[in-house]
Each structure stands twice: as structure tokens, then as C-alpha cells.
């Protein structure tokens, strides 16, 4: 089931999405399945539009990007090379009482009083165990009146040194000395446990929880041992919902595992891809050889990805099955750019001089761009894309990860955040935003990993580099070789697998390759989530306003103000009355003119005002009404329609003959 909604606005959005057929819970009739969502008729259109706009912008409108459509299940070696098998995990801990699972890094720090217990002893008076009777007698004799006085070391001492040697304590009916250990372990539980209570809350609630904990471990009517209290600040070790201690965090791999073929053995393990990116690296050489591209160029892919998230949350924001739109844009290493162009333009250089000129149309202005310039270029491109589909600039945040946040192979990563209603707020009360997309400069890490794991060369040959290298003076050759050598050595030694001497030899060979025109491309990766973007578009579009109804009375209206480019339905075609054949005939003619070019909705049911409201909730930007003037009641208006604008309810007359050309530029 879905997590509870974080605020009232999200509740309204979730309810609208269900009511209007944007998003449903997967498998709802069976109670749902956490972290999985289905898109209904309007959601499916919205999603399709978003993916097409991305594909058009990133692939079709560019000379330097081509597409790929790879399989979801690939060789498991890919995930070993990428690091996902070893390191793609979240720290996870479980509530010791309820077993509920939490992501350790998402637990809000809490403060209060911790009640610690060393164990518990069975205090069941109705059916005292032989050990209990023996122990109680022993306690009496040794002067310990209350079991609660016993602390763990003392109890352990009693059990191991004294009690066990006093044979007469075990002379009970049916109890043999050999079973002392068993009885002992049944009647006591020396397992530490703790409960966090907010300051001021009575200790009974902690004791109640602790007794439950020991009861679950087989202790009847537990008597708690060794209670201690301690003030604690900002701890994340307790269940925020009930105060119970959590298990220590342990890594939980997020990949969904399956088996290929009929035998469920380790040899047949495969994974559902957790990102679309790796297929692009694995197919890099094939694409290079078959597409007539040369570096710099990109490979784009849209497709499903799967992550067994510990805590799916915030509606579709963190799902277990989702879609990504990823581009791997391969660039020359800076040493290669410098060898060819004489100097490397950084992001700052480019911004100061000509600006980040558009590289879309195959412009040569990026010839001397280094990785920094390319990275900044893609950040700007991606923000422009979001603005172009209706997310205002002030709803987005460009977050540059701090050095300590970067993945070890990344030189820089920018996250584009959207200010969702459920985002956290900063100290000024401003929404901080949640990640829509990450744009990472990933160096040559991925291709190098696949080269090492597959044994297949992933480098490219660049004739321009070979020719330019020959013309460099010796000092420059030495300088650039040294830089390249050091970067390669750093990569090879950082992975920890290659021995120092071997790494030095390999790094030298790689650096020597420059003279032959060979290098491993670096990559800039803009990686976006389709579902998060859909959610951002819906949140951004959601508005409530006041609009007069047919009688002129103001009423609250819910409207989704989608940009026409993403709107699921572009135009609703509405005959004023259903029972006037001439109106219906004309409306169908209009529908048939528009339908080949866009998604339209024909609706003749109900009062026109109610039909408008339905389209407002669906986010349809334009409604076309065919009325009696269309038929020529006022001759000057013959063959015109009413165009009604969703956002402000404004209406104007447009000629049917001009309708298509009027609409097309607005929706593309
Ligand atoms: N290849 C890089 C990569 O996968 P990521 O930051 O893990 O990077 C990229 O994922 C994007 O995929 C995120 O910015 C987000 O939009 C989307 N995404 C990641 N995990 C997701 C999840 N559990 N549910 C929905 N979208 C997710």
C-alpha cells in the first residue's frame, strides 16, 4: 500500500490522479503492491508525450546523438563491472519489535531518554519453571530480595559460578542436572534492548515495549533486568514510530534478482537492470562502428529500470519499477582536446566569451571544450528542456554536489531538483526540492570497467589526435602524457584490483596510446526519471481557482494547467447539443480534421459547462465548441467555432479552416 500522504495538497493530487485516470495503484484489486504504479488513460498519454519530447529534443533534433533500445536483462557481468553487484545497496535496519524495515540514512534524528535493559527473566507465577523456583530459592538464601536488583554480570556470575554447582537446587521432579542449561536459556533472556522515549513520557511505556520484546522471545511475563536510563540527542538508532531499538544498519542490495532458464542455480542468476545506462556502455563499440558518429557524440535510451527500494515513498517519487531517460555523451579527455586544439576551454571560459553556444546543429563551437564546459552545457540544456515543457525556472534547483558527496569516479555532479509539495523546507521555510535528474561527469570510469571485465578494448582511434600529436613539441607531449598517465593510474589503483606495478605498466601503455591516436572517451551523463517528471508536471499543473458557473455563480474549480506540449488531450471537440444532428455532424467533421495530428477528445454528453470542467481537470488546454453560429445562425460566424482557453476560461471565435495551423505550433 502507498505511504500516507505527507500533506493536504499531495492528498488532493493523489485523489485527482485516481479520479481522472492518471495514476492507479498497481494490482489495486488485490490490495496493491508497494512501490508499483500503473498509468491510466490520461497518465499514459502524458507519459508518452514526455518521452517523445525528450527523445525529440535529445536525439532527433541533434546531429550528435543516436538512440538505443537494449534488453532489461543482460549478462550479470555487466553489473559486476559497473559495481552494482558489490556496492549498489542502501543501509537498512529493522525495528526489533515490529520488524518494520527502514532506510538508515532516512531516519530523522531524535532526542529523549533511552531506557536500556540487559535482559528479562520469566516471572510467570502460574507455571513457574523448575529453574525459576530454584533461582528464587537461591535469591532468598543469598539475600537478593528482588529479581530487578540483579544486573547482567551478577546474573551471569550466579549462573556460571555458584548456581550451577549447587546441585541440590536442581533436585526437582523431572529435572535433571544435564538439562540445567536448557532450562536456564528458556527462563532468561540476556539480550540487550532499549527504548527511546521523548523527555517527560512516563517510563511505563518503555517497560511495556520492553516486556513485549522479551515476550516475543519466549519469556513469559517478563521481569526486566538492569534498567538504566540515559539522555540522548540526535540519534537515528530507534524506530521513529514506536521508540523501539533498531538493528544495526546493514547493506541491502537494491537489484531484483532472477534466474535465466529452468534451473535456479547461482550460475543462472540475472538481474533486472537498475539503470538503463550500462547497456549504453556495453554497446558503445557497436554503436560507434555502425552509426558513423565520432567523439564527441551521445547515445540515448529510454526504458524501464528496477530497484528494490527499502522504503518506496512519496507516491510515485521513489518506486520499485520506474522509467529512465538517459544520455551518455562521450567526449574527448582534456589531454586529447589540448593536443588537438592547443587549449582546453573550461565552463568559465565558455561562459565568459561566447556563452555555451548551441551544439545541436553540429556547430563546431565546442571543438576545444573540456569536460567542465560540456558538463555545464548539458546542465543548461536540461534546465531549458524542463522550462520548455512548463516547469518554471523558480520551481527548479540546480544543486552542485559537494566534493564529499561525489561518487569516487565522478568529477562533478549536478542534481536538478524540483520543489515538490513534500520536499523538505530550509530554515527560511523555502522548499528545497527533490531530485528529478542527475548530470554527472563520470570520467572514463564506465568504459574502463567494461574493458577490464570483458577483456574487449573500449578505446577509440582518432586520426585527428594522431596527426596533432606528431606536431607537438616534446615538452607538450611529456606534459600531456604525464597528465593522462596519472589519471589512468589513479583509476587503475583506485579500483583496488590491479597491483601497483601492473597498474603503472598499464597506465604507461594507455598514455603511450595517445601518440597513436588512441584513448578511452570520458562521459557526461544526464540521467532523468520519467515518473518523477510526470509527478512534477502534475504537481506544477495542479491549481484551484474560482470561476463562474453557467449561471454566473462563482465556484471552485480544479484545473491542471499543463503546458500544451505535454497535455494528454490537446483539444476537446464539443457539439453544443447532442440531439441536433447538424451540430453533431459538423463537430465530427472538425474532430476528423484534427485527429490525425493530435490527441483529441470528442464529448457530447452533459451541459457544456460541466464538459468544460471535466476537461479542466484533465488538463486539456483548448476546447472547441460547435454551436448554432457555426452552422450559420449569424451568417458572419458561419464555419467558425468557439475556442475556449482552459487557464482563464476566455473564449474567442476561430475559423474551422484555420484551426489546425492555429493549434499545431502551440502543441509542438
Ligand atoms: N545512471 C545513473 C543513475 O541511474 P540515479 O540518480 O540513480 O542515476 C537517475 O537515477 C534518475 O532516475 C533519478 O534522478 C530519478 O529521476 C530516477 N530514479 C532513480 N531511482 C528512482 C526510483 N526509485 N523511483 C523513481 N525514479 C527513480
mmCIF file of C-alpha atoms in Angstrom, residues 367-650:
data_model
loop_
_atom_site.group_PDB
_atom_site.id
_atom_site.type_symbol
_atom_site.label_atom_id
_atom_site.label_comp_id
_atom_site.label_asym_id
_atom_site.label_seq_id
_atom_site.Cartn_x
_atom_site.Cartn_y
_atom_site.Cartn_z
ATOM 1 C CA UNK A 367 35.880 21.932 -30.614
ATOM 2 C CA UNK A 368 38.042 22.959 -27.675
ATOM 3 C CA UNK A 369 35.560 22.235 -24.883
ATOM 4 C CA UNK A 370 36.905 20.334 -21.915
ATOM 5 C CA UNK A 371 34.771 18.164 -19.667
ATOM 6 C CA UNK A 372 33.794 21.154 -17.499
ATOM 7 C CA UNK A 373 32.344 23.056 -20.470
ATOM 8 C CA UNK A 374 30.436 20.004 -21.692
ATOM 9 C CA UNK A 375 29.107 19.335 -18.237
ATOM 10 C CA UNK A 376 27.838 22.882 -17.832
ATOM 11 C CA UNK A 377 26.403 22.768 -21.352
ATOM 12 C CA UNK A 378 24.308 19.714 -20.512
ATOM 13 C CA UNK A 379 23.112 21.229 -17.250
ATOM 14 C CA UNK A 380 21.845 24.237 -19.190
ATOM 15 C CA UNK A 381 20.313 22.112 -21.923
ATOM 16 C CA UNK A 382 18.417 20.036 -19.419
ATOM 17 C CA UNK A 383 17.114 23.004 -17.468
ATOM 18 C CA UNK A 384 15.981 24.572 -20.754
ATOM 19 C CA UNK A 385 14.145 21.316 -21.555
ATOM 20 C CA UNK A 386 12.248 21.423 -18.283
ATOM 21 C CA UNK A 387 11.340 25.069 -18.803
ATOM 22 C CA UNK A 388 10.202 24.238 -22.335
ATOM 23 C CA UNK A 389 7.651 21.749 -21.042
ATOM 24 C CA UNK A 390 6.232 24.074 -18.443
ATOM 25 C CA UNK A 391 8.275 23.766 -15.240
ATOM 26 C CA UNK A 392 9.105 27.355 -14.288
ATOM 27 C CA UNK A 393 12.754 28.113 -13.517
ATOM 28 C CA UNK A 394 11.889 29.072 -9.945
ATOM 29 C CA UNK A 395 10.408 25.626 -9.301
ATOM 30 C CA UNK A 396 13.781 24.047 -10.116
ATOM 31 C CA UNK A 397 17.032 23.989 -8.151
ATOM 32 C CA UNK A 398 20.464 23.425 -9.689
ATOM 33 C CA UNK A 399 22.330 21.607 -6.931
ATOM 34 C CA UNK A 400 26.077 21.094 -7.349
ATOM 35 C CA UNK A 401 27.134 18.130 -5.243
ATOM 36 C CA UNK A 402 29.857 18.886 -2.708
ATOM 37 C CA UNK A 403 33.201 17.074 -3.193
ATOM 38 C CA UNK A 404 32.449 14.730 -0.289
ATOM 39 C CA UNK A 405 29.086 13.779 -1.870
ATOM 40 C CA UNK A 406 30.570 12.768 -5.231
ATOM 41 C CA UNK A 407 30.865 9.142 -6.320
ATOM 42 C CA UNK A 408 34.570 8.205 -6.415
ATOM 43 C CA UNK A 409 34.683 8.255 -10.238
ATOM 44 C CA UNK A 410 32.693 11.483 -10.675
ATOM 45 C CA UNK A 411 34.406 14.783 -11.281
ATOM 46 C CA UNK A 412 31.237 16.792 -10.799
ATOM 47 C CA UNK A 413 27.546 16.056 -10.459
ATOM 48 C CA UNK A 414 24.676 18.468 -10.684
ATOM 49 C CA UNK A 415 21.264 17.388 -9.479
ATOM 50 C CA UNK A 416 18.262 19.160 -10.926
ATOM 51 C CA UNK A 417 15.693 19.299 -8.168
ATOM 52 C CA UNK A 418 12.005 20.095 -8.392
ATOM 53 C CA UNK A 419 10.238 21.694 -5.456
ATOM 54 C CA UNK A 420 7.628 19.011 -4.763
ATOM 55 C CA UNK A 421 4.956 19.743 -2.144
ATOM 56 C CA UNK A 422 6.541 17.015 0.006
ATOM 57 C CA UNK A 423 10.080 18.402 -0.262
ATOM 58 C CA UNK A 424 11.780 19.451 2.956
ATOM 59 C CA UNK A 425 11.989 23.146 3.781
ATOM 60 C CA UNK A 426 15.128 25.104 4.634
ATOM 61 C CA UNK A 427 15.466 27.387 7.645
ATOM 62 C CA UNK A 428 13.732 30.190 5.708
ATOM 63 C CA UNK A 429 10.764 27.937 5.008
ATOM 64 C CA UNK A 430 11.630 27.544 1.304
ATOM 65 C CA UNK A 431 11.051 24.167 -0.346
ATOM 66 C CA UNK A 432 14.457 22.630 -1.004
ATOM 67 C CA UNK A 433 13.418 20.277 -3.804
ATOM 68 C CA UNK A 434 13.930 16.608 -4.655
ATOM 69 C CA UNK A 435 15.974 15.087 -7.473
ATOM 70 C CA UNK A 436 14.443 14.937 -10.941
ATOM 71 C CA UNK A 437 17.676 14.325 -12.777
ATOM 72 C CA UNK A 438 21.387 13.936 -12.118
ATOM 73 C CA UNK A 439 24.001 15.197 -14.564
ATOM 74 C CA UNK A 440 27.310 13.543 -13.794
ATOM 75 C CA UNK A 441 30.766 13.931 -15.310
ATOM 76 C CA UNK A 442 31.809 10.286 -14.908
ATOM 77 C CA UNK A 443 35.334 10.424 -16.416
ATOM 78 C CA UNK A 444 36.315 7.237 -18.304
ATOM 79 C CA UNK A 445 35.294 5.007 -15.412
ATOM 80 C CA UNK A 446 32.474 3.050 -17.060
ATOM 81 C CA UNK A 447 34.157 2.227 -20.352
ATOM 82 C CA UNK A 448 37.359 1.346 -18.494
ATOM 83 C CA UNK A 449 35.499 -1.021 -16.191
ATOM 84 C CA UNK A 450 33.869 -2.804 -19.122
ATOM 85 C CA UNK A 451 37.212 -3.008 -20.881
ATOM 86 C CA UNK A 452 38.742 -4.663 -17.816
ATOM 87 C CA UNK A 453 35.866 -7.047 -17.139
ATOM 88 C CA UNK A 454 35.118 -8.053 -20.729
ATOM 89 C CA UNK A 455 38.691 -8.020 -21.994
ATOM 90 C CA UNK A 456 37.431 -6.137 -25.095
ATOM 91 C CA UNK A 457 39.025 -2.787 -25.983
ATOM 92 C CA UNK A 458 36.724 0.156 -25.367
ATOM 93 C CA UNK A 459 39.049 2.870 -26.628
ATOM 94 C CA UNK A 460 38.683 4.796 -29.877
ATOM 95 C CA UNK A 461 41.101 5.692 -32.617
ATOM 96 C CA UNK A 462 41.169 9.364 -33.556
ATOM 97 C CA UNK A 463 43.115 10.288 -36.666
ATOM 98 C CA UNK A 464 42.978 13.961 -35.756
ATOM 99 C CA UNK A 465 44.737 13.218 -32.466
ATOM 100 C CA UNK A 466 47.415 11.128 -34.142
ATOM 101 C CA UNK A 467 48.163 13.892 -36.631
ATOM 102 C CA UNK A 468 48.129 16.626 -33.978
ATOM 103 C CA UNK A 469 50.348 14.635 -31.613
ATOM 104 C CA UNK A 470 53.073 14.396 -34.221
ATOM 105 C CA UNK A 471 53.210 18.196 -34.403
ATOM 106 C CA UNK A 472 53.528 18.802 -30.633
ATOM 107 C CA UNK A 473 56.869 19.774 -29.154
ATOM 108 C CA UNK A 474 58.484 17.278 -26.789
ATOM 109 C CA UNK A 475 57.713 19.304 -23.663
ATOM 110 C CA UNK A 476 54.000 19.344 -24.501
ATOM 111 C CA UNK A 477 53.964 15.630 -25.308
ATOM 112 C CA UNK A 478 55.601 14.885 -21.972
ATOM 113 C CA UNK A 479 53.205 17.150 -20.081
ATOM 114 C CA UNK A 480 50.048 15.714 -21.654
ATOM 115 C CA UNK A 481 51.279 12.106 -21.418
ATOM 116 C CA UNK A 482 52.059 12.632 -17.740
ATOM 117 C CA UNK A 483 48.570 14.021 -17.020
ATOM 118 C CA UNK A 484 46.904 11.162 -18.890
ATOM 119 C CA UNK A 485 49.182 8.595 -17.217
ATOM 120 C CA UNK A 486 48.342 9.938 -13.761
ATOM 121 C CA UNK A 487 44.593 9.876 -14.420
ATOM 122 C CA UNK A 488 44.773 6.301 -15.703
ATOM 123 C CA UNK A 489 46.954 5.212 -12.793
ATOM 124 C CA UNK A 490 44.515 6.775 -10.357
ATOM 125 C CA UNK A 491 41.646 4.853 -11.934
ATOM 126 C CA UNK A 492 43.548 1.564 -12.037
ATOM 127 C CA UNK A 493 44.793 1.746 -8.459
ATOM 128 C CA UNK A 494 41.545 3.097 -7.029
ATOM 129 C CA UNK A 495 39.640 0.043 -8.134
ATOM 130 C CA UNK A 496 41.995 -1.857 -5.804
ATOM 131 C CA UNK A 497 42.084 -4.895 -8.070
ATOM 132 C CA UNK A 498 45.133 -4.067 -10.153
ATOM 133 C CA UNK A 499 48.503 -4.320 -8.386
ATOM 134 C CA UNK A 500 50.645 -1.175 -8.316
ATOM 135 C CA UNK A 501 53.350 -2.439 -10.709
ATOM 136 C CA UNK A 502 50.773 -3.794 -13.167
ATOM 137 C CA UNK A 503 48.729 -0.593 -12.898
ATOM 138 C CA UNK A 504 51.817 1.529 -13.656
ATOM 139 C CA UNK A 505 52.602 -0.602 -16.699
ATOM 140 C CA UNK A 506 49.026 -0.395 -17.987
ATOM 141 C CA UNK A 507 48.786 3.343 -17.348
ATOM 142 C CA UNK A 508 52.006 3.870 -19.294
ATOM 143 C CA UNK A 509 50.673 1.830 -22.215
ATOM 144 C CA UNK A 510 47.492 3.901 -22.156
ATOM 145 C CA UNK A 511 49.490 7.159 -22.156
ATOM 146 C CA UNK A 512 51.676 5.875 -24.987
ATOM 147 C CA UNK A 513 48.463 5.227 -26.931
ATOM 148 C CA UNK A 514 47.889 8.982 -27.300
ATOM 149 C CA UNK A 515 50.690 9.183 -29.857
ATOM 150 C CA UNK A 516 48.879 6.517 -31.884
ATOM 151 C CA UNK A 517 45.607 8.437 -31.686
ATOM 152 C CA UNK A 518 44.057 6.122 -29.057
ATOM 153 C CA UNK A 519 42.177 6.980 -25.906
ATOM 154 C CA UNK A 520 39.199 5.938 -23.802
ATOM 155 C CA UNK A 521 36.416 8.529 -24.056
ATOM 156 C CA UNK A 522 35.080 10.278 -20.981
ATOM 157 C CA UNK A 523 31.367 10.662 -20.470
ATOM 158 C CA UNK A 524 28.818 13.214 -19.316
ATOM 159 C CA UNK A 525 25.606 11.554 -18.183
ATOM 160 C CA UNK A 526 22.290 13.425 -17.943
ATOM 161 C CA UNK A 527 20.033 10.838 -16.295
ATOM 162 C CA UNK A 528 16.370 11.662 -15.746
ATOM 163 C CA UNK A 529 13.438 9.762 -14.271
ATOM 164 C CA UNK A 530 10.239 9.720 -16.334
ATOM 165 C CA UNK A 531 7.939 9.039 -13.390
ATOM 166 C CA UNK A 532 9.423 11.780 -11.251
ATOM 167 C CA UNK A 533 8.992 14.205 -14.118
ATOM 168 C CA UNK A 534 5.365 13.142 -14.559
ATOM 169 C CA UNK A 535 4.777 13.740 -10.856
ATOM 170 C CA UNK A 536 6.497 17.142 -11.056
ATOM 171 C CA UNK A 537 4.377 18.121 -14.067
ATOM 172 C CA UNK A 538 1.169 17.112 -12.283
ATOM 173 C CA UNK A 539 2.145 18.918 -9.064
ATOM 174 C CA UNK A 540 3.098 22.011 -11.047
ATOM 175 C CA UNK A 541 -0.119 21.914 -13.073
ATOM 176 C CA UNK A 542 -2.467 21.492 -10.108
ATOM 177 C CA UNK A 543 -4.454 24.663 -9.393
ATOM 178 C CA UNK A 544 -7.670 25.554 -7.680
ATOM 179 C CA UNK A 545 -9.370 28.799 -8.632
ATOM 180 C CA UNK A 546 -12.754 30.468 -8.715
ATOM 181 C CA UNK A 547 -14.698 30.516 -11.942
ATOM 182 C CA UNK A 548 -18.328 31.411 -12.615
ATOM 183 C CA UNK A 549 -20.643 28.523 -13.468
ATOM 184 C CA UNK A 550 -23.274 28.749 -16.219
ATOM 185 C CA UNK A 551 -25.494 30.907 -14.025
ATOM 186 C CA UNK A 552 -22.612 33.244 -13.214
ATOM 187 C CA UNK A 553 -22.154 31.956 -9.676
ATOM 188 C CA UNK A 554 -18.517 31.613 -8.585
ATOM 189 C CA UNK A 555 -17.445 28.065 -7.858
ATOM 190 C CA UNK A 556 -14.135 26.451 -7.005
ATOM 191 C CA UNK A 557 -12.577 24.780 -9.966
ATOM 192 C CA UNK A 558 -9.760 22.223 -10.038
ATOM 193 C CA UNK A 559 -7.632 22.666 -13.123
ATOM 194 C CA UNK A 560 -4.420 21.074 -14.360
ATOM 195 C CA UNK A 561 -2.522 23.784 -16.201
ATOM 196 C CA UNK A 562 -0.247 21.544 -18.260
ATOM 197 C CA UNK A 563 1.883 23.086 -20.951
ATOM 198 C CA UNK A 564 0.043 22.227 -24.210
ATOM 199 C CA UNK A 565 3.128 20.256 -25.336
ATOM 200 C CA UNK A 566 2.664 17.690 -22.546
ATOM 201 C CA UNK A 567 -1.115 17.857 -22.043
ATOM 202 C CA UNK A 568 -2.633 14.368 -22.511
ATOM 203 C CA UNK A 569 -5.536 15.750 -24.563
ATOM 204 C CA UNK A 570 -4.730 18.732 -26.741
ATOM 205 C CA UNK A 571 -8.250 19.673 -27.793
ATOM 206 C CA UNK A 572 -11.742 18.670 -26.762
ATOM 207 C CA UNK A 573 -14.301 18.875 -29.555
ATOM 208 C CA UNK A 574 -17.748 19.599 -28.170
ATOM 209 C CA UNK A 575 -21.015 19.918 -30.092
ATOM 210 C CA UNK A 576 -23.216 22.309 -28.092
ATOM 211 C CA UNK A 577 -26.137 19.861 -28.136
ATOM 212 C CA UNK A 578 -26.134 16.138 -28.613
ATOM 213 C CA UNK A 579 -29.596 15.890 -30.124
ATOM 214 C CA UNK A 580 -29.060 18.294 -33.044
ATOM 215 C CA UNK A 581 -27.768 16.173 -35.941
ATOM 216 C CA UNK A 582 -26.369 19.205 -37.823
ATOM 217 C CA UNK A 583 -24.257 20.206 -34.815
ATOM 218 C CA UNK A 584 -23.059 16.635 -34.304
ATOM 219 C CA UNK A 585 -22.223 16.244 -37.988
ATOM 220 C CA UNK A 586 -20.182 19.465 -38.028
ATOM 221 C CA UNK A 587 -18.427 18.549 -34.760
ATOM 222 C CA UNK A 588 -17.432 15.168 -36.182
ATOM 223 C CA UNK A 589 -16.003 16.910 -39.257
ATOM 224 C CA UNK A 590 -13.875 19.129 -37.002
ATOM 225 C CA UNK A 591 -12.802 16.095 -34.978
ATOM 226 C CA UNK A 592 -11.722 14.260 -38.138
ATOM 227 C CA UNK A 593 -9.659 17.228 -39.340
ATOM 228 C CA UNK A 594 -7.727 17.436 -36.066
ATOM 229 C CA UNK A 595 -7.431 13.771 -35.068
ATOM 230 C CA UNK A 596 -4.597 12.742 -37.412
ATOM 231 C CA UNK A 597 -2.397 15.448 -35.891
ATOM 232 C CA UNK A 598 -3.024 15.311 -32.144
ATOM 233 C CA UNK A 599 -4.812 13.532 -29.333
ATOM 234 C CA UNK A 600 -8.334 14.936 -29.258
ATOM 235 C CA UNK A 601 -11.364 14.085 -27.162
ATOM 236 C CA UNK A 602 -14.878 14.171 -28.532
ATOM 237 C CA UNK A 603 -17.527 14.723 -25.882
ATOM 238 C CA UNK A 604 -21.226 15.381 -26.428
ATOM 239 C CA UNK A 605 -22.562 14.299 -23.015
ATOM 240 C CA UNK A 606 -23.967 16.799 -20.500
ATOM 241 C CA UNK A 607 -24.168 20.548 -20.118
ATOM 242 C CA UNK A 608 -21.388 22.434 -21.853
ATOM 243 C CA UNK A 609 -20.183 23.973 -18.567
ATOM 244 C CA UNK A 610 -19.740 20.557 -16.992
ATOM 245 C CA UNK A 611 -17.922 19.332 -20.063
ATOM 246 C CA UNK A 612 -15.511 22.282 -19.755
ATOM 247 C CA UNK A 613 -14.900 21.422 -16.076
ATOM 248 C CA UNK A 614 -14.138 17.816 -16.946
ATOM 249 C CA UNK A 615 -11.543 18.970 -19.460
ATOM 250 C CA UNK A 616 -10.090 21.414 -16.928
ATOM 251 C CA UNK A 617 -9.444 18.522 -14.569
ATOM 252 C CA UNK A 618 -7.870 16.540 -17.388
ATOM 253 C CA UNK A 619 -5.616 19.496 -18.223
ATOM 254 C CA UNK A 620 -6.913 19.970 -21.787
ATOM 255 C CA UNK A 621 -5.657 23.400 -22.883
ATOM 256 C CA UNK A 622 -8.261 24.054 -25.593
ATOM 257 C CA UNK A 623 -11.951 23.295 -26.006
ATOM 258 C CA UNK A 624 -13.615 23.775 -29.375
ATOM 259 C CA UNK A 625 -17.385 24.193 -29.274
ATOM 260 C CA UNK A 626 -19.547 23.793 -32.346
ATOM 261 C CA UNK A 627 -22.702 25.869 -31.899
ATOM 262 C CA UNK A 628 -25.511 27.314 -33.976
ATOM 263 C CA UNK A 629 -23.302 30.174 -35.179
ATOM 264 C CA UNK A 630 -21.006 27.519 -36.648
ATOM 265 C CA UNK A 631 -23.976 26.399 -38.723
ATOM 266 C CA UNK A 632 -24.597 29.978 -39.869
ATOM 267 C CA UNK A 633 -27.238 31.292 -37.482
ATOM 268 C CA UNK A 634 -25.233 34.505 -37.615
ATOM 269 C CA UNK A 635 -24.055 34.382 -41.220
ATOM 270 C CA UNK A 636 -20.806 36.252 -40.474
ATOM 271 C CA UNK A 637 -19.853 33.458 -37.979
ATOM 272 C CA UNK A 638 -20.610 30.527 -40.274
ATOM 273 C CA UNK A 639 -17.916 27.837 -40.101
ATOM 274 C CA UNK A 640 -16.299 29.327 -37.041
ATOM 275 C CA UNK A 641 -16.064 27.662 -33.631
ATOM 276 C CA UNK A 642 -15.710 28.858 -30.066
ATOM 277 C CA UNK A 643 -12.181 28.372 -28.810
ATOM 278 C CA UNK A 644 -12.232 28.220 -25.021
ATOM 279 C CA UNK A 645 -8.956 28.594 -23.120
ATOM 280 C CA UNK A 646 -8.529 26.350 -20.101
ATOM 281 C CA UNK A 647 -6.422 28.649 -17.943
ATOM 282 C CA UNK A 648 -8.705 31.673 -17.775
ATOM 283 C CA UNK A 649 -11.921 30.472 -19.412
ATOM 284 C CA UNK A 650 -11.570 33.125 -22.123
#
